[in-house]
Amino acid sequence: MADSPERLTTAGSTTAVLLAAGAGTRLGLGPKALLPFRGRTLVEVLADVLLAGGCREVVAVLGADASTVRATADLSRHRAIDNPDWATGMGSSFRAGVAAAAPEDHVLMALVDQPGLTADTVARLLAVHRPGRVTAAAYRGPDGKLQRGHPLLLDASLRAEAAESATGDAGARVFLQAHPELIDLVDCSDLSGGEDLDTPEQLHLLDPVQPQPPAA
């Protein structure tokens, strides 16, 4: 069956929002955005990965030590915005990112603390997204069951309601819990483990031997 027009245009009408405002308190090394990764900073590598995966543009939401992040990371290919309320939790950054995206765009939410993100993961979500749905990367846990993770692709028709429910440390969680029937899980276990980088014990996730993203 041929792809629908909606599927054919998803990539060109999707803004990626990279949530990179946190202070990295649990890790204790400053903002995660500035962690060294593949000879650069984590925020710029992941922003480039999102663009290489097919998103139209990338909005990086900065917060903690934003001036240092801007001065250190090369985000010239992307759009960086500041969230002055970053300390209130992820919800405010989620809302800021959605507001910054072009009104007609779908929004793909990604986290700066997931160094395993690949362009292939992004491309897979864009390719299978269906109108009016939420398309979420999922990864198999130790029990073999799929567990929802990031990135998360919000249809343009759903982004306003999702943003309205984002408060405190909750991004899309409240919205997703209220509308489980809208979620399509996409198995990306062959591409990444989907781990968050939260503790010093997980610094191995920054191993430079990981494959480079394809050139844009």
mmCIF file of C-alpha atoms in Angstrom:
data_model
loop_
_atom_site.group_PDB
_atom_site.id
_atom_site.type_symbol
_atom_site.label_atom_id
_atom_site.label_comp_id
_atom_site.label_asym_id
_atom_site.label_seq_id
_atom_site.Cartn_x
_atom_site.Cartn_y
_atom_site.Cartn_z
ATOM 1 C CA MET A 1 0.000 0.000 0.000
ATOM 2 C CA ALA A 2 1.367 3.419 -0.910
ATOM 3 C CA ASP A 3 2.287 5.860 1.808
ATOM 4 C CA SER A 4 -0.388 8.427 2.575
ATOM 5 C CA PRO A 5 0.358 12.113 1.801
ATOM 6 C CA GLU A 6 0.546 12.702 5.564
ATOM 7 C CA ARG A 7 3.311 10.161 5.985
ATOM 8 C CA LEU A 8 5.194 11.540 3.011
ATOM 9 C CA THR A 9 5.280 15.046 4.513
ATOM 10 C CA THR A 10 5.875 14.249 8.192
ATOM 11 C CA ALA A 11 9.636 14.776 8.060
ATOM 12 C CA GLY A 12 9.375 18.152 6.357
ATOM 13 C CA SER A 13 6.752 19.395 8.792
ATOM 14 C CA THR A 14 8.309 18.339 12.093
ATOM 15 C CA THR A 15 10.194 20.551 14.517
ATOM 16 C CA ALA A 16 12.469 18.761 16.973
ATOM 17 C CA VAL A 17 12.561 20.201 20.483
ATOM 18 C CA LEU A 18 15.696 19.260 22.408
ATOM 19 C CA LEU A 19 15.137 19.697 26.124
ATOM 20 C CA ALA A 20 18.542 20.799 27.430
ATOM 21 C CA ALA A 21 17.767 23.146 30.317
ATOM 22 C CA GLY A 22 18.604 21.019 33.361
ATOM 23 C CA ALA A 23 21.458 21.665 35.768
ATOM 24 C CA GLY A 24 22.554 18.011 35.913
ATOM 25 C CA THR A 25 22.453 18.049 39.708
ATOM 26 C CA ARG A 26 22.379 14.268 40.172
ATOM 27 C CA LEU A 27 25.303 13.771 37.814
ATOM 28 C CA GLY A 28 27.268 16.547 39.514
ATOM 29 C CA LEU A 29 29.182 17.717 36.411
ATOM 30 C CA GLY A 30 27.243 20.843 35.520
ATOM 31 C CA PRO A 31 24.621 21.105 32.761
ATOM 32 C CA LYS A 32 24.397 17.850 30.800
ATOM 33 C CA ALA A 33 24.239 19.930 27.631
ATOM 34 C CA LEU A 34 27.967 20.636 27.995
ATOM 35 C CA LEU A 35 29.180 17.088 28.622
ATOM 36 C CA PRO A 36 31.981 16.215 26.189
ATOM 37 C CA PHE A 37 30.756 13.814 23.512
ATOM 38 C CA ARG A 38 32.404 12.751 20.259
ATOM 39 C CA GLY A 39 34.854 15.631 20.494
ATOM 40 C CA ARG A 40 32.094 18.210 20.896
ATOM 41 C CA THR A 41 29.334 18.898 23.429
ATOM 42 C CA LEU A 42 26.356 16.626 23.993
ATOM 43 C CA VAL A 43 23.790 19.282 23.078
ATOM 44 C CA GLU A 44 25.312 20.089 19.694
ATOM 45 C CA VAL A 45 25.823 16.435 18.731
ATOM 46 C CA LEU A 46 22.222 15.530 19.575
ATOM 47 C CA ALA A 47 20.854 18.614 17.828
ATOM 48 C CA ASP A 48 22.720 17.574 14.686
ATOM 49 C CA VAL A 49 21.405 14.001 15.053
ATOM 50 C CA LEU A 50 17.819 15.288 15.147
ATOM 51 C CA LEU A 51 18.370 17.358 12.023
ATOM 52 C CA ALA A 52 20.087 14.465 10.231
ATOM 53 C CA GLY A 53 17.116 12.252 11.099
ATOM 54 C CA GLY A 54 14.818 14.421 8.983
ATOM 55 C CA CYS A 55 13.369 17.112 11.235
ATOM 56 C CA ARG A 56 12.844 20.479 9.563
ATOM 57 C CA GLU A 57 14.568 22.385 12.351
ATOM 58 C CA VAL A 58 15.780 21.896 15.904
ATOM 59 C CA VAL A 59 14.834 24.107 18.837
ATOM 60 C CA ALA A 60 17.209 23.630 21.769
ATOM 61 C CA VAL A 61 15.670 24.776 25.053
ATOM 62 C CA LEU A 62 18.406 26.037 27.385
ATOM 63 C CA GLY A 63 18.172 26.956 31.044
ATOM 64 C CA ALA A 64 20.887 26.283 33.610
ATOM 65 C CA ASP A 65 23.997 28.328 32.800
ATOM 66 C CA ALA A 66 22.477 29.139 29.411
ATOM 67 C CA SER A 67 25.050 31.828 28.590
ATOM 68 C CA THR A 68 27.897 29.351 29.019
ATOM 69 C CA VAL A 69 26.101 26.752 26.919
ATOM 70 C CA ARG A 70 25.595 29.301 24.135
ATOM 71 C CA ALA A 71 29.246 30.363 24.292
ATOM 72 C CA THR A 72 30.612 26.820 24.369
ATOM 73 C CA ALA A 73 28.349 24.750 22.130
ATOM 74 C CA ASP A 74 28.086 25.375 18.399
ATOM 75 C CA LEU A 75 24.352 25.599 17.810
ATOM 76 C CA SER A 76 24.621 27.803 14.734
ATOM 77 C CA ARG A 77 22.657 25.309 12.611
ATOM 78 C CA HIS A 78 19.791 25.349 15.093
ATOM 79 C CA ARG A 79 17.576 27.682 17.101
ATOM 80 C CA ALA A 80 18.419 28.029 20.789
ATOM 81 C CA ILE A 81 15.924 29.584 23.186
ATOM 82 C CA ASP A 82 16.201 30.295 26.910
ATOM 83 C CA ASN A 83 13.688 29.090 29.478
ATOM 84 C CA PRO A 84 13.972 31.495 32.427
ATOM 85 C CA ASP A 85 11.733 29.167 34.455
ATOM 86 C CA TRP A 86 13.883 26.077 33.886
ATOM 87 C CA ALA A 87 14.308 25.485 37.641
ATOM 88 C CA THR A 88 10.569 24.729 37.990
ATOM 89 C CA GLY A 89 11.062 21.477 36.079
ATOM 90 C CA MET A 90 10.814 19.954 32.632
ATOM 91 C CA GLY A 91 7.216 21.095 32.140
ATOM 92 C CA SER A 92 8.163 24.730 31.569
ATOM 93 C CA SER A 93 10.813 23.751 29.015
ATOM 94 C CA PHE A 94 8.304 21.493 27.275
ATOM 95 C CA ARG A 95 5.844 24.380 26.974
ATOM 96 C CA ALA A 96 8.541 26.774 25.767
ATOM 97 C CA GLY A 97 9.681 24.336 23.103
ATOM 98 C CA VAL A 98 6.184 23.711 21.778
ATOM 99 C CA ALA A 99 5.495 27.448 21.693
ATOM 100 C CA ALA A 100 8.684 28.046 19.699
ATOM 101 C CA ALA A 101 7.852 25.460 17.022
ATOM 102 C CA ALA A 102 6.061 26.586 13.865
ATOM 103 C CA PRO A 103 2.311 26.413 14.650
ATOM 104 C CA GLU A 104 1.560 23.932 11.884
ATOM 105 C CA ASP A 105 4.411 21.540 12.711
ATOM 106 C CA HIS A 106 4.362 18.205 14.460
ATOM 107 C CA VAL A 107 6.759 18.301 17.428
ATOM 108 C CA LEU A 108 9.357 15.663 18.202
ATOM 109 C CA MET A 109 10.491 15.859 21.832
ATOM 110 C CA ALA A 110 13.999 14.660 22.663
ATOM 111 C CA LEU A 111 16.102 14.742 25.827
ATOM 112 C CA VAL A 112 19.701 15.958 25.965
ATOM 113 C CA ASP A 113 20.628 13.201 28.410
ATOM 114 C CA GLN A 114 20.140 10.373 25.908
ATOM 115 C CA PRO A 115 23.489 10.083 24.099
ATOM 116 C CA GLY A 116 22.341 6.863 22.422
ATOM 117 C CA LEU A 117 19.899 8.762 20.203
ATOM 118 C CA THR A 118 20.491 8.039 16.518
ATOM 119 C CA ALA A 119 19.352 9.644 13.299
ATOM 120 C CA ASP A 120 17.853 6.282 12.330
ATOM 121 C CA THR A 121 15.613 6.388 15.412
ATOM 122 C CA VAL A 122 14.344 9.833 14.445
ATOM 123 C CA ALA A 123 13.801 8.793 10.833
ATOM 124 C CA ARG A 124 11.892 5.689 11.921
ATOM 125 C CA LEU A 125 9.443 7.703 14.023
ATOM 126 C CA LEU A 126 8.876 10.210 11.227
ATOM 127 C CA ALA A 127 8.307 7.437 8.701
ATOM 128 C CA VAL A 128 5.586 5.589 10.630
ATOM 129 C CA HIS A 129 3.747 8.485 12.255
ATOM 130 C CA ARG A 130 -0.008 8.490 11.684
ATOM 131 C CA PRO A 131 -2.298 11.558 11.683
ATOM 132 C CA GLY A 132 -3.730 12.494 15.067
ATOM 133 C CA ARG A 133 -1.424 10.123 16.960
ATOM 134 C CA VAL A 134 1.539 10.145 19.316
ATOM 135 C CA THR A 135 4.490 8.133 18.014
ATOM 136 C CA ALA A 136 6.919 7.083 20.742
ATOM 137 C CA ALA A 137 10.254 5.303 20.600
ATOM 138 C CA ALA A 138 10.138 2.205 22.778
ATOM 139 C CA TYR A 139 12.868 -0.073 24.119
ATOM 140 C CA ARG A 140 12.786 -3.595 25.495
ATOM 141 C CA GLY A 141 13.438 -3.951 29.205
ATOM 142 C CA PRO A 142 15.041 -6.925 30.965
ATOM 143 C CA ASP A 143 11.701 -8.725 30.828
ATOM 144 C CA GLY A 144 11.521 -8.312 27.059
ATOM 145 C CA LYS A 145 8.533 -5.991 27.193
ATOM 146 C CA LEU A 146 8.482 -2.726 25.296
ATOM 147 C CA GLN A 147 8.719 0.359 27.474
ATOM 148 C CA ARG A 148 7.862 3.822 26.170
ATOM 149 C CA GLY A 149 10.792 6.219 25.971
ATOM 150 C CA HIS A 150 12.071 9.138 23.905
ATOM 151 C CA PRO A 151 11.981 10.675 21.386
ATOM 152 C CA LEU A 152 8.266 11.317 21.348
ATOM 153 C CA LEU A 153 6.490 12.625 18.241
ATOM 154 C CA LEU A 154 3.369 14.671 18.972
ATOM 155 C CA ASP A 155 0.968 15.253 16.120
ATOM 156 C CA ALA A 156 0.349 18.927 15.378
ATOM 157 C CA SER A 157 -3.283 18.469 16.411
ATOM 158 C CA LEU A 158 -2.245 17.274 19.901
ATOM 159 C CA ARG A 159 0.651 19.526 20.827
ATOM 160 C CA ALA A 160 -1.394 22.331 22.413
ATOM 161 C CA GLU A 161 -3.242 20.001 24.785
ATOM 162 C CA ALA A 162 -0.011 18.205 25.671
ATOM 163 C CA ALA A 163 1.735 21.485 26.446
ATOM 164 C CA GLU A 164 -1.160 22.723 28.573
ATOM 165 C CA SER A 165 -0.835 19.684 30.841
ATOM 166 C CA ALA A 166 2.964 19.983 31.202
ATOM 167 C CA THR A 167 3.757 21.208 34.725
ATOM 168 C CA GLY A 168 6.527 20.693 37.250
ATOM 169 C CA ASP A 169 8.769 17.797 36.283
ATOM 170 C CA ALA A 170 6.162 16.341 33.930
ATOM 171 C CA GLY A 171 6.568 16.929 30.222
ATOM 172 C CA ALA A 172 4.034 14.950 28.216
ATOM 173 C CA ARG A 173 3.442 12.387 30.968
ATOM 174 C CA VAL A 174 0.076 13.698 32.204
ATOM 175 C CA PHE A 175 -1.252 13.988 28.659
ATOM 176 C CA LEU A 176 -0.067 10.491 27.747
ATOM 177 C CA GLN A 177 -1.574 8.963 30.875
ATOM 178 C CA ALA A 178 -4.896 10.572 29.993
ATOM 179 C CA HIS A 179 -4.812 9.376 26.368
ATOM 180 C CA PRO A 180 -3.130 5.956 26.167
ATOM 181 C CA GLU A 181 -5.302 5.082 23.177
ATOM 182 C CA LEU A 182 -3.438 7.661 21.055
ATOM 183 C CA ILE A 183 0.046 6.224 21.551
ATOM 184 C CA ASP A 184 1.836 4.121 18.958
ATOM 185 C CA LEU A 185 4.977 2.450 20.314
ATOM 186 C CA VAL A 186 7.803 1.945 17.837
ATOM 187 C CA ASP A 187 10.442 -0.621 18.765
ATOM 188 C CA CYS A 188 13.864 1.040 18.487
ATOM 189 C CA SER A 189 15.761 -1.502 20.590
ATOM 190 C CA ASP A 190 17.952 -2.419 17.626
ATOM 191 C CA LEU A 191 19.214 1.162 17.474
ATOM 192 C CA SER A 192 19.664 2.141 21.121
ATOM 193 C CA GLY A 193 18.967 1.112 24.680
ATOM 194 C CA GLY A 194 17.153 4.399 25.269
ATOM 195 C CA GLU A 195 18.961 5.036 28.563
ATOM 196 C CA ASP A 196 18.974 8.385 30.342
ATOM 197 C CA LEU A 197 22.334 9.639 31.618
ATOM 198 C CA ASP A 198 21.568 10.449 35.255
ATOM 199 C CA THR A 199 24.384 9.138 37.467
ATOM 200 C CA PRO A 200 28.198 8.936 37.368
ATOM 201 C CA GLU A 201 27.882 5.169 36.925
ATOM 202 C CA GLN A 202 26.287 5.819 33.524
ATOM 203 C CA LEU A 203 29.094 7.949 32.108
ATOM 204 C CA HIS A 204 30.064 4.972 29.954
ATOM 205 C CA LEU A 205 27.146 6.028 27.743
ATOM 206 C CA LEU A 206 29.405 8.819 26.491
ATOM 207 C CA ASP A 207 31.858 6.274 25.070
ATOM 208 C CA PRO A 208 33.329 7.901 21.942
ATOM 209 C CA VAL A 209 33.270 4.629 19.994
ATOM 210 C CA GLN A 210 29.550 5.042 19.360
ATOM 211 C CA PRO A 211 28.767 5.514 15.640
ATOM 212 C CA GLN A 212 28.703 9.017 14.222
ATOM 213 C CA PRO A 213 25.426 10.438 12.872
ATOM 214 C CA PRO A 214 25.208 10.577 9.079
ATOM 215 C CA ALA A 215 26.065 13.853 7.435
ATOM 216 C CA ALA A 216 23.101 16.136 6.820
#
